[in-house]
Coordinates of N, CA and C in Angstrom, one line a residue:
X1 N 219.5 135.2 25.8 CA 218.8 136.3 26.4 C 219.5 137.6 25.9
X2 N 219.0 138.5 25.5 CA 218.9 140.0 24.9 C 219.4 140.6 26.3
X3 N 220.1 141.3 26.0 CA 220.8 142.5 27.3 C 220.8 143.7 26.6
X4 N 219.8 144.5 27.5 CA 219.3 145.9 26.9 C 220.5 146.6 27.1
X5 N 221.0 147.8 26.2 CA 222.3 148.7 26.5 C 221.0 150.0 27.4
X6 N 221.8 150.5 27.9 CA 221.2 151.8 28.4 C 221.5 152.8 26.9
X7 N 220.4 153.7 27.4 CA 220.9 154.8 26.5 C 220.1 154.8 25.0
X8 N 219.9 155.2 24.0 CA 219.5 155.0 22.8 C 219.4 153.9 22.3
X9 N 219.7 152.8 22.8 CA 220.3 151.8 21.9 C 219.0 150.8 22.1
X10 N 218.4 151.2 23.0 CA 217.5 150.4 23.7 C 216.0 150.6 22.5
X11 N 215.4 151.5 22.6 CA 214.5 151.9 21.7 C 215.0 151.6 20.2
X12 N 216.0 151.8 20.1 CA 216.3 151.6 18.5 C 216.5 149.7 18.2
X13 N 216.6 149.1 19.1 CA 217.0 147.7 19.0 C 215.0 147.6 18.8
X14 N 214.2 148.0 20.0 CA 213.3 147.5 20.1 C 212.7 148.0 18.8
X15 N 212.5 149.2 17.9 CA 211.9 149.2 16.8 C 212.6 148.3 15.8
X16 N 213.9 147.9 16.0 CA 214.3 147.5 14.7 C 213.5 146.0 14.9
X17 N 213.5 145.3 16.2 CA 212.8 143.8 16.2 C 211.4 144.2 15.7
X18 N 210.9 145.4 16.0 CA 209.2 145.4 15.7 C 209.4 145.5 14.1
X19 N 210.1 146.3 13.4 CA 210.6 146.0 12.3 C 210.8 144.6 11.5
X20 N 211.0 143.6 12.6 CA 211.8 142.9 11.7 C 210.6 141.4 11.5
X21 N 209.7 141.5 13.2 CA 208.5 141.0 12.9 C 207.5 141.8 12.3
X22 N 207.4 143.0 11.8 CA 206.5 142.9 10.8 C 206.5 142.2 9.3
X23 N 208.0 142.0 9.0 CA 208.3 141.6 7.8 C 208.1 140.0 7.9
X24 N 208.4 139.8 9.4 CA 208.2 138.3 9.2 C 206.4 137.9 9.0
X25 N 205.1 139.1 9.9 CA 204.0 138.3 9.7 C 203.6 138.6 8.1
X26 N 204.0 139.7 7.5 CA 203.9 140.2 6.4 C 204.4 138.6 5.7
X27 N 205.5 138.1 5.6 CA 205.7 136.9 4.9 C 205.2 136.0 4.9
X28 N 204.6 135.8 6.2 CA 204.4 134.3 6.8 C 202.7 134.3 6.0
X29 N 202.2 135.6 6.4 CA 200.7 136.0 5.7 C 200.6 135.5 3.8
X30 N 201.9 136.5 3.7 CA 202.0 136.0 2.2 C 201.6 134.2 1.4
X31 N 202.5 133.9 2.5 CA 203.1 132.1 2.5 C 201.7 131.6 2.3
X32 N 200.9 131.8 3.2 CA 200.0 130.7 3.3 C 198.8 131.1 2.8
X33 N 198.5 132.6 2.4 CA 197.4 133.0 1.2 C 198.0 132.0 -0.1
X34 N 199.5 132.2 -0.1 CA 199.7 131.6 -1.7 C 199.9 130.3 -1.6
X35 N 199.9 129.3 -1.1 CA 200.2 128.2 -1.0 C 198.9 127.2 -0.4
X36 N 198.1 128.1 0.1 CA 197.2 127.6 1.0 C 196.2 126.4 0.0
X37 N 195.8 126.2 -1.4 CA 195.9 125.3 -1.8 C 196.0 124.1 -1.8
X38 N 197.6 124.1 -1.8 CA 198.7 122.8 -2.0 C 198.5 122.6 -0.5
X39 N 197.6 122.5 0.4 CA 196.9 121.6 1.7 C 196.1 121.5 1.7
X40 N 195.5 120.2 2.9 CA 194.3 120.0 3.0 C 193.2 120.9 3.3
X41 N 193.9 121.9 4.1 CA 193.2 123.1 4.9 C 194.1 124.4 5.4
X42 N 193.6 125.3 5.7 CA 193.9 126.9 5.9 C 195.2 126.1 7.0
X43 N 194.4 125.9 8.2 CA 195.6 125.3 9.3 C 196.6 124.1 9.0
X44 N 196.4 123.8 8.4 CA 197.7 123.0 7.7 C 198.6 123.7 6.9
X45 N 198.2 124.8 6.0 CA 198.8 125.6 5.7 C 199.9 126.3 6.8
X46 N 198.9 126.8 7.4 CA 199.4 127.6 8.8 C 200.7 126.9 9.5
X47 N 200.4 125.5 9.7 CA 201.5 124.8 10.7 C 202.4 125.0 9.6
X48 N 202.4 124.6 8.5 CA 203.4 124.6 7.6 C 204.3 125.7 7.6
X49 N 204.4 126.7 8.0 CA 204.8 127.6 7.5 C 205.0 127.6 8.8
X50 N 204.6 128.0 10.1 CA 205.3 128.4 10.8 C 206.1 127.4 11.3
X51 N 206.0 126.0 10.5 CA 207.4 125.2 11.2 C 208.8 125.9 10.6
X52 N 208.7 126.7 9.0 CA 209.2 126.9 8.4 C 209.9 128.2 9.0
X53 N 208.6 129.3 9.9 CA 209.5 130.5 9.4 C 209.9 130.4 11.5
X54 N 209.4 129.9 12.1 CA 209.2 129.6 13.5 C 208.3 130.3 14.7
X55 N 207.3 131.4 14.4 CA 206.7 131.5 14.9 C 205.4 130.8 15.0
X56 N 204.6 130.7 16.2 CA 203.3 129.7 16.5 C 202.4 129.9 15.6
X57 N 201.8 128.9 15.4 CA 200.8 128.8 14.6 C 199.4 129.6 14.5
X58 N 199.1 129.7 15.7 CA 198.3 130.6 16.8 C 198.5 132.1 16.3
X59 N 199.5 132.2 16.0 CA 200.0 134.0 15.9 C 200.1 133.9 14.4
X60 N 200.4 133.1 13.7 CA 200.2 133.4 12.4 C 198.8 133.0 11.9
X61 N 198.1 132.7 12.5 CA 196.3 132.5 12.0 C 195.8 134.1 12.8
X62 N 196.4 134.8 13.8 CA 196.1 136.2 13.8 C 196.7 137.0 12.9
X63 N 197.6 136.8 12.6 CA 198.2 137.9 11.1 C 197.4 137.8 10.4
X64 N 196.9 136.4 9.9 CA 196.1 136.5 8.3 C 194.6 137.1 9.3
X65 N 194.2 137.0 10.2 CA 192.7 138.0 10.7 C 193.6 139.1 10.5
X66 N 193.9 139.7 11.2 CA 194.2 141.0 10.7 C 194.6 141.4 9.3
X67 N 195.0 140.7 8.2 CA 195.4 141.4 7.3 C 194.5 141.2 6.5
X68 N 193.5 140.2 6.8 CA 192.0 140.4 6.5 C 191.0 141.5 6.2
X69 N 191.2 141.5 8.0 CA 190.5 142.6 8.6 C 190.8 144.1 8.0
X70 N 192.0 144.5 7.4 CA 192.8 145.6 6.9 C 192.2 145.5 5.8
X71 N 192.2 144.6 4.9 CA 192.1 144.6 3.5 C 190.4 144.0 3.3
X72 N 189.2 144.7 4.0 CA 188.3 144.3 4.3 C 187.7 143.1 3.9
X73 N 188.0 142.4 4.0 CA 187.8 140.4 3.4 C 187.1 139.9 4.7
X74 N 187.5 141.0 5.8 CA 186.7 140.5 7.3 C 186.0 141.2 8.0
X75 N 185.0 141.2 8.4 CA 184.5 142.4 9.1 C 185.2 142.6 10.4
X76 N 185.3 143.8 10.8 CA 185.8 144.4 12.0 C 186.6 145.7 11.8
X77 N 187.0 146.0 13.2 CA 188.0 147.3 12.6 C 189.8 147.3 12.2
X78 N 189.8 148.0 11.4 CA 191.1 147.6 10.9 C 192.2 148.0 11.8
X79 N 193.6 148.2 11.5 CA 194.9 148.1 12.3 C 194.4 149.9 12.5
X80 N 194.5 150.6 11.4 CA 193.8 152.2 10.9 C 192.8 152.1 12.2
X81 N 191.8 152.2 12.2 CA 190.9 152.2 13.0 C 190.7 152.4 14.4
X82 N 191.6 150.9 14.7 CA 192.1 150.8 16.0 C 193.5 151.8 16.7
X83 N 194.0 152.3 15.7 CA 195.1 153.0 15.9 C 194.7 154.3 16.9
X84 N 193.8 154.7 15.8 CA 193.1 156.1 15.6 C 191.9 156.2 16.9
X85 N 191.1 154.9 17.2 CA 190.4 155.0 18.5 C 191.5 154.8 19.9
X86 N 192.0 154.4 20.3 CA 193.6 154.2 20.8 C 194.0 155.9 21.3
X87 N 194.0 156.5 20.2 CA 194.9 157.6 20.3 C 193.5 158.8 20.6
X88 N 192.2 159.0 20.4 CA 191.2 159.4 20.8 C 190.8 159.2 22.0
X89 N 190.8 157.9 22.7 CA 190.8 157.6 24.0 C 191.6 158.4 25.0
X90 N 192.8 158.2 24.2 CA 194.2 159.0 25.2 C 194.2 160.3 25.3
X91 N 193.7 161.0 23.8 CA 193.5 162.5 24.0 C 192.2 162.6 25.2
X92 N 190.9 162.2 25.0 CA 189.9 162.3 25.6 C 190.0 162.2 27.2
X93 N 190.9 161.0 27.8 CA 191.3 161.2 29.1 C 192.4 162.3 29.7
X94 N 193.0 162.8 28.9 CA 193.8 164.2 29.0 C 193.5 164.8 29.1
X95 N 191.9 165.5 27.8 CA 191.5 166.4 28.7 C 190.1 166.0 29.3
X96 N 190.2 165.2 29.7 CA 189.4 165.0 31.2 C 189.9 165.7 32.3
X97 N 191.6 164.7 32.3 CA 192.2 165.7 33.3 C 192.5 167.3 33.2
X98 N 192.6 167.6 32.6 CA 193.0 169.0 32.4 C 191.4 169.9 32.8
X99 N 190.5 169.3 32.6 CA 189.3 169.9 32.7 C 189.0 169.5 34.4
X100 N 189.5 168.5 34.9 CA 189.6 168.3 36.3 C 190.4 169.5 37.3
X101 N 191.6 169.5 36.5 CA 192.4 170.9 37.3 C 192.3 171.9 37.2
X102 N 191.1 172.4 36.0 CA 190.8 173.8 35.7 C 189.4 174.1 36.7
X103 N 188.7 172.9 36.6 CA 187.8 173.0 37.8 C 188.0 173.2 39.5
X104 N 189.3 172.6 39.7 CA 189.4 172.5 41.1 C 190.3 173.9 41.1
X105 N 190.8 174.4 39.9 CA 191.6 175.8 40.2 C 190.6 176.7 40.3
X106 N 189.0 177.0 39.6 CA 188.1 177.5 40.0 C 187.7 177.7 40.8
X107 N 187.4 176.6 42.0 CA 186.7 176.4 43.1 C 187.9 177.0 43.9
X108 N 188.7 176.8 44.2 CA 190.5 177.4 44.7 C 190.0 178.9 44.9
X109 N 189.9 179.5 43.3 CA 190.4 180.9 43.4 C 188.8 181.3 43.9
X110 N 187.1 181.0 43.5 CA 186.4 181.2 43.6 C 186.2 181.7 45.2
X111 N 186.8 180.4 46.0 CA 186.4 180.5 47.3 C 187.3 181.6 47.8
X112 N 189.1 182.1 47.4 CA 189.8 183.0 48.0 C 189.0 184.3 47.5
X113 N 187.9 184.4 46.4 CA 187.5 185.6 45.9 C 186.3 185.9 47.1
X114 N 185.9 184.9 47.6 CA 184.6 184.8 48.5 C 185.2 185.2 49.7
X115 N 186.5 184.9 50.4 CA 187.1 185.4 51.6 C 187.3 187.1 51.5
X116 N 187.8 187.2 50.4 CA 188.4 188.9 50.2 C 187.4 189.7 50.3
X117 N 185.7 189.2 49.8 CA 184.8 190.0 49.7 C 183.9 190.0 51.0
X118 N 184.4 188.9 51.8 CA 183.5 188.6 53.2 C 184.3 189.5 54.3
X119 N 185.5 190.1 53.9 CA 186.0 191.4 55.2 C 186.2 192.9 54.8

């Protein structure tokens, strides 16, 4: 078990592991495009390799969809794509809110404008 340090160390451990599996599905992707052949089948390929590199089999038949999917061999949206709706969603509910508190600051000041004028 991993024991997080407080402080910087924390974030920097966790990109370097996100780092270090991307290299691994990057590999594992590699492995079984090029070898995929010398088996009976795609998923025999697949076990193969991940007996080899140790992640599930399961997770490396989603790398090669996605890097499929990226390198358009698959229909769907790519990593690009998804990134980019992700981050549109997040702006768009921001200013949802922001348009929620400019409204309720309207109605706020509207009504103290409506008291000042009512004496």
């Amino acid at each position: 078990m991993q024991v997080k340090r407080p402080g910087l160390m924390g974030p920097v451990l966790e990109r370097m592991e996100l780092a270090a599996s991307s290299r691994t599905a990057r590999g594992a992707v590699r492995m079984v495009l090029d070898h995929e052949q010398e088996y009976g089948s795609r998923w025999e390929a697949i076990c193969s390799v991940a007996e080899k590199l140790g992640p599930k089999a399961e997770t490396i038949r989603q790398w090669i969809i996605r890097s499929e999917t990226d390198s358009g061999q698959r229909k769907g949206a790519s990593t690009d794509e998804l990134a980019e709706l992700k981050r549109l969603k997040r702006e768009n509910a921001e200013l949802k809110r922001a348009n929620d508190i400019l409204k309720s600051a309207a109605h706020f000041f509207g009504a103290e404008l409506d008291r000042r004028s009512a004496k």
